[in-house]
């Protein structure tokens, strides 16, 4: 597969662009995770889910399972947030690592069977599972769209022990994906405008 969309061109959504909603789970409400950025991320994700449902585009929901963490299967933290749990989806993937491409069922195989070429990734966390999935998608030749305001992350400690604010981590992710051409970094507004019915 080759990504032939010109980089930097105006955003266009294919009729079968796949929305991948990553790890929007209750466990990310745990205060132990610390401060987050982008408090309106869930609202932006909901807006995109509405667009996908209204236009009949496919939706993939991804759910992460940990062992001894806030997303352990069988705990409240593992459960999807209600607005995602209630959303219809074409595929539900469970995973134990950062990339949605390493889960069950196999995302790449499913996309290939559909002939899908464009992915729109949203969810939690911006610089972890979202970024990892976007990088892999870009490497596999998909046209990856990354609406940076439809996701969030948390403050993290650097190797020197200093705290890096969540907003700075998100900016670094956006810069990497954009400058290295893994994905088109856009806003939810851009996606809504590009995907609205004509």
Short mmCIF file of N, CA and C in Angstrom, two decimals, residues 41-139:
data_model
loop_
_atom_site.label_atom_id
_atom_site.label_comp_id
_atom_site.label_asym_id
_atom_site.label_seq_id
_atom_site.Cartn_x
_atom_site.Cartn_y
_atom_site.Cartn_z
N UNK A 41 -11.73 17.12 25.11
CA UNK A 41 -11.42 16.02 24.18
C UNK A 41 -12.61 15.09 23.97
N UNK A 42 -13.28 14.71 25.05
CA UNK A 42 -14.41 13.78 24.92
C UNK A 42 -15.53 14.38 24.07
N UNK A 43 -15.76 15.69 24.21
CA UNK A 43 -16.79 16.33 23.39
C UNK A 43 -16.41 16.29 21.92
N UNK A 44 -15.13 16.52 21.61
CA UNK A 44 -14.68 16.48 20.22
C UNK A 44 -14.81 15.05 19.66
N UNK A 45 -14.47 14.05 20.47
CA UNK A 45 -14.60 12.66 20.02
C UNK A 45 -16.07 12.35 19.73
N UNK A 46 -16.96 12.81 20.61
CA UNK A 46 -18.39 12.57 20.41
C UNK A 46 -18.88 13.21 19.12
N UNK A 47 -18.38 14.41 18.80
CA UNK A 47 -18.77 15.08 17.56
C UNK A 47 -18.34 14.27 16.34
N UNK A 48 -17.15 13.70 16.41
CA UNK A 48 -16.68 12.89 15.29
C UNK A 48 -17.46 11.58 15.18
N UNK A 49 -17.78 10.97 16.31
CA UNK A 49 -18.62 9.77 16.27
C UNK A 49 -19.97 10.08 15.62
N UNK A 50 -20.53 11.23 15.95
CA UNK A 50 -21.81 11.60 15.34
C UNK A 50 -21.67 11.73 13.83
N UNK A 51 -20.59 12.38 13.37
CA UNK A 51 -20.37 12.53 11.93
C UNK A 51 -20.25 11.17 11.26
N UNK A 52 -19.47 10.28 11.86
CA UNK A 52 -19.28 8.95 11.26
C UNK A 52 -20.60 8.18 11.20
N UNK A 53 -21.36 8.24 12.25
CA UNK A 53 -22.64 7.53 12.24
C UNK A 53 -23.61 8.14 11.24
N UNK A 54 -23.61 9.47 11.14
CA UNK A 54 -24.54 10.14 10.23
C UNK A 54 -24.17 9.94 8.77
N UNK A 55 -22.91 9.65 8.50
CA UNK A 55 -22.47 9.48 7.11
C UNK A 55 -22.21 8.02 6.75
N UNK A 56 -22.41 7.12 7.70
CA UNK A 56 -22.25 5.69 7.43
C UNK A 56 -20.82 5.23 7.27
N UNK A 57 -19.88 6.03 7.74
CA UNK A 57 -18.47 5.62 7.68
C UNK A 57 -18.17 4.62 8.80
N UNK A 58 -17.16 3.78 8.62
CA UNK A 58 -16.88 2.74 9.62
C UNK A 58 -16.17 3.27 10.87
N UNK A 59 -16.51 2.68 12.00
CA UNK A 59 -15.95 3.04 13.30
C UNK A 59 -15.29 1.81 13.91
N UNK A 60 -14.07 2.00 14.42
CA UNK A 60 -13.36 0.96 15.17
C UNK A 60 -13.17 1.48 16.59
N UNK A 61 -13.55 0.69 17.58
CA UNK A 61 -13.33 1.04 18.99
C UNK A 61 -12.25 0.12 19.54
N UNK A 62 -11.28 0.73 20.20
CA UNK A 62 -10.14 -0.01 20.76
C UNK A 62 -10.19 0.12 22.27
N UNK A 63 -9.92 -1.00 22.95
CA UNK A 63 -9.99 -1.04 24.41
C UNK A 63 -8.71 -1.70 24.94
N UNK A 64 -8.05 -1.02 25.88
CA UNK A 64 -6.77 -1.49 26.41
C UNK A 64 -6.97 -2.25 27.71
N UNK A 65 -6.22 -3.33 27.85
CA UNK A 65 -6.27 -4.15 29.06
C UNK A 65 -4.88 -4.19 29.70
N UNK A 66 -4.82 -3.83 30.99
CA UNK A 66 -3.57 -3.90 31.73
C UNK A 66 -3.63 -5.06 32.73
N UNK A 67 -2.50 -5.30 33.36
CA UNK A 67 -2.43 -6.24 34.48
C UNK A 67 -1.86 -5.49 35.67
N UNK A 68 -2.67 -5.31 36.71
CA UNK A 68 -2.21 -4.57 37.87
C UNK A 68 -2.21 -3.07 37.66
N UNK A 69 -3.13 -2.59 36.84
CA UNK A 69 -3.20 -1.16 36.57
C UNK A 69 -4.63 -0.66 36.60
N UNK A 70 -4.82 0.57 36.10
CA UNK A 70 -6.14 1.19 36.16
C UNK A 70 -7.09 0.67 35.08
N UNK A 71 -6.57 -0.12 34.12
CA UNK A 71 -7.40 -0.63 33.03
C UNK A 71 -7.51 -2.15 33.06
N UNK A 72 -7.44 -2.73 34.26
CA UNK A 72 -7.56 -4.19 34.38
C UNK A 72 -8.95 -4.66 33.98
N UNK A 73 -8.99 -5.70 33.13
CA UNK A 73 -10.28 -6.29 32.75
C UNK A 73 -11.02 -6.74 34.02
N UNK A 74 -12.33 -6.49 34.03
CA UNK A 74 -13.14 -6.87 35.18
C UNK A 74 -13.25 -5.79 36.23
N UNK A 75 -12.54 -4.68 36.06
CA UNK A 75 -12.64 -3.56 36.98
C UNK A 75 -13.39 -2.42 36.29
N UNK A 76 -13.94 -1.47 37.08
CA UNK A 76 -14.64 -0.34 36.47
C UNK A 76 -13.75 0.46 35.52
N UNK A 77 -12.46 0.51 35.81
CA UNK A 77 -11.56 1.29 34.97
C UNK A 77 -11.41 0.75 33.56
N UNK A 78 -11.63 -0.54 33.38
CA UNK A 78 -11.52 -1.14 32.05
C UNK A 78 -12.66 -0.71 31.14
N UNK A 79 -13.80 -0.37 31.72
CA UNK A 79 -15.00 -0.10 30.93
C UNK A 79 -14.84 1.17 30.09
N UNK A 80 -15.43 1.13 28.91
CA UNK A 80 -15.45 2.31 28.05
C UNK A 80 -16.28 3.41 28.69
N UNK A 81 -15.92 4.66 28.40
CA UNK A 81 -16.76 5.77 28.85
C UNK A 81 -18.13 5.63 28.18
N UNK A 82 -19.19 6.03 28.87
CA UNK A 82 -20.54 5.72 28.39
C UNK A 82 -20.84 6.14 26.96
N UNK A 83 -20.36 7.30 26.53
CA UNK A 83 -20.73 7.75 25.18
C UNK A 83 -20.07 6.90 24.11
N UNK A 84 -18.93 6.30 24.42
CA UNK A 84 -18.30 5.37 23.47
C UNK A 84 -18.92 3.98 23.59
N UNK A 85 -19.20 3.56 24.81
CA UNK A 85 -19.83 2.24 25.02
C UNK A 85 -21.17 2.17 24.28
N UNK A 86 -21.89 3.28 24.21
CA UNK A 86 -23.20 3.30 23.57
C UNK A 86 -23.13 3.45 22.06
N UNK A 87 -21.96 3.77 21.53
CA UNK A 87 -21.83 4.03 20.10
C UNK A 87 -21.75 2.73 19.32
N UNK A 88 -22.38 2.70 18.17
CA UNK A 88 -22.26 1.53 17.31
C UNK A 88 -20.87 1.52 16.69
N UNK A 89 -20.36 0.32 16.42
CA UNK A 89 -19.04 0.20 15.83
C UNK A 89 -19.01 -0.99 14.88
N UNK A 90 -18.08 -0.93 13.94
CA UNK A 90 -17.92 -2.00 12.96
C UNK A 90 -16.90 -3.03 13.41
N UNK A 91 -16.02 -2.64 14.32
CA UNK A 91 -15.01 -3.55 14.84
C UNK A 91 -14.65 -3.11 16.25
N UNK A 92 -14.47 -4.09 17.14
CA UNK A 92 -14.03 -3.82 18.52
C UNK A 92 -12.73 -4.59 18.73
N UNK A 93 -11.67 -3.85 19.04
CA UNK A 93 -10.35 -4.44 19.23
C UNK A 93 -9.96 -4.34 20.70
N UNK A 94 -9.39 -5.41 21.23
CA UNK A 94 -8.76 -5.34 22.55
C UNK A 94 -7.26 -5.50 22.36
N UNK A 95 -6.50 -4.80 23.20
CA UNK A 95 -5.05 -4.83 23.07
C UNK A 95 -4.40 -4.73 24.45
N UNK A 96 -3.13 -5.12 24.50
CA UNK A 96 -2.37 -5.03 25.75
C UNK A 96 -1.09 -4.21 25.57
N UNK A 97 -0.89 -3.66 24.37
CA UNK A 97 0.27 -2.82 24.09
C UNK A 97 -0.22 -1.50 23.52
N UNK A 98 0.73 -0.63 23.13
CA UNK A 98 0.36 0.73 22.75
C UNK A 98 -0.31 0.87 21.40
N UNK A 99 -0.01 0.02 20.46
CA UNK A 99 -0.54 0.19 19.11
C UNK A 99 -1.82 -0.61 18.89
N UNK A 100 -2.80 0.06 18.28
CA UNK A 100 -4.04 -0.64 17.91
C UNK A 100 -3.80 -1.68 16.83
N UNK A 101 -2.64 -1.61 16.16
CA UNK A 101 -2.31 -2.61 15.15
C UNK A 101 -1.84 -3.93 15.76
N UNK A 102 -1.57 -3.94 17.08
CA UNK A 102 -1.22 -5.18 17.77
C UNK A 102 -2.33 -5.52 18.75
N UNK A 103 -3.48 -5.88 18.23
CA UNK A 103 -4.62 -6.24 19.06
C UNK A 103 -5.40 -7.37 18.42
N UNK A 104 -6.54 -7.67 19.01
CA UNK A 104 -7.40 -8.74 18.53
C UNK A 104 -8.82 -8.20 18.38
N UNK A 105 -9.42 -8.37 17.18
CA UNK A 105 -8.88 -8.92 15.93
C UNK A 105 -7.78 -8.03 15.34
N UNK A 106 -7.18 -8.50 14.26
CA UNK A 106 -6.07 -7.81 13.61
C UNK A 106 -6.60 -6.62 12.81
N UNK A 107 -6.20 -5.41 13.21
CA UNK A 107 -6.70 -4.20 12.56
C UNK A 107 -6.24 -4.10 11.11
N UNK A 108 -4.97 -4.32 10.86
CA UNK A 108 -4.45 -4.19 9.50
C UNK A 108 -5.15 -5.16 8.55
N UNK A 109 -5.33 -6.39 8.99
CA UNK A 109 -6.02 -7.38 8.15
C UNK A 109 -7.44 -6.93 7.84
N UNK A 110 -8.14 -6.41 8.84
CA UNK A 110 -9.52 -5.95 8.65
C UNK A 110 -9.56 -4.77 7.67
N UNK A 111 -8.63 -3.84 7.82
CA UNK A 111 -8.57 -2.69 6.92
C UNK A 111 -8.27 -3.13 5.49
N UNK A 112 -7.36 -4.08 5.35
CA UNK A 112 -7.01 -4.57 4.02
C UNK A 112 -8.21 -5.24 3.36
N UNK A 113 -8.94 -6.01 4.12
CA UNK A 113 -10.12 -6.69 3.58
C UNK A 113 -11.17 -5.68 3.09
N UNK A 114 -11.26 -4.54 3.76
CA UNK A 114 -12.21 -3.50 3.37
C UNK A 114 -11.69 -2.63 2.24
N UNK A 115 -10.38 -2.68 1.99
CA UNK A 115 -9.78 -1.76 1.03
C UNK A 115 -9.65 -0.35 1.56
N UNK A 116 -9.63 -0.20 2.89
CA UNK A 116 -9.55 1.12 3.50
C UNK A 116 -8.16 1.73 3.30
N UNK A 117 -8.12 3.03 3.07
CA UNK A 117 -6.84 3.72 2.86
C UNK A 117 -6.63 4.88 3.82
N UNK A 118 -7.70 5.32 4.48
CA UNK A 118 -7.60 6.51 5.34
C UNK A 118 -8.10 6.21 6.74
N UNK A 119 -7.31 6.63 7.74
CA UNK A 119 -7.63 6.41 9.14
C UNK A 119 -7.66 7.74 9.87
N UNK A 120 -8.63 7.91 10.76
CA UNK A 120 -8.70 9.08 11.62
C UNK A 120 -8.62 8.58 13.06
N UNK A 121 -7.54 8.94 13.76
CA UNK A 121 -7.31 8.40 15.09
C UNK A 121 -7.63 9.43 16.16
N UNK A 122 -8.39 9.01 17.18
CA UNK A 122 -8.76 9.87 18.30
C UNK A 122 -8.69 9.03 19.57
N UNK A 123 -8.73 9.68 20.74
CA UNK A 123 -8.81 8.93 21.97
C UNK A 123 -7.76 9.31 23.00
N UNK A 124 -7.32 8.32 23.76
CA UNK A 124 -6.43 8.51 24.90
C UNK A 124 -5.29 7.48 24.81
N UNK A 125 -4.06 7.83 24.95
CA UNK A 125 -3.46 9.11 25.25
C UNK A 125 -2.75 9.64 24.00
N UNK A 126 -2.71 10.95 23.85
CA UNK A 126 -2.17 11.58 22.64
C UNK A 126 -0.81 11.04 22.25
N UNK A 127 0.12 11.05 23.20
CA UNK A 127 1.53 10.74 22.92
C UNK A 127 1.89 9.29 23.17
N UNK A 128 0.91 8.46 23.46
CA UNK A 128 1.19 7.05 23.73
C UNK A 128 0.46 6.20 22.68
N UNK A 129 -0.72 5.72 23.00
CA UNK A 129 -1.40 4.81 22.06
C UNK A 129 -1.85 5.50 20.78
N UNK A 130 -2.27 6.77 20.88
CA UNK A 130 -2.67 7.48 19.67
C UNK A 130 -1.48 7.69 18.74
N UNK A 131 -0.38 8.19 19.30
CA UNK A 131 0.79 8.44 18.47
C UNK A 131 1.37 7.15 17.91
N UNK A 132 1.45 6.11 18.73
CA UNK A 132 2.00 4.84 18.27
C UNK A 132 1.17 4.26 17.13
N UNK A 133 -0.15 4.32 17.26
CA UNK A 133 -1.03 3.82 16.21
C UNK A 133 -0.88 4.64 14.94
N UNK A 134 -0.78 5.96 15.08
CA UNK A 134 -0.61 6.83 13.91
C UNK A 134 0.71 6.56 13.20
N UNK A 135 1.78 6.39 13.96
CA UNK A 135 3.08 6.10 13.35
C UNK A 135 3.04 4.79 12.57
N UNK A 136 2.46 3.76 13.19
CA UNK A 136 2.38 2.48 12.50
C UNK A 136 1.50 2.57 11.27
N UNK A 137 0.39 3.29 11.39
CA UNK A 137 -0.48 3.46 10.24
C UNK A 137 0.24 4.16 9.09
N UNK A 138 1.01 5.20 9.42
CA UNK A 138 1.78 5.88 8.39
C UNK A 138 2.81 4.97 7.76
N UNK A 139 3.49 4.18 8.57
CA UNK A 139 4.50 3.26 8.05
C UNK A 139 3.89 2.19 7.15
#
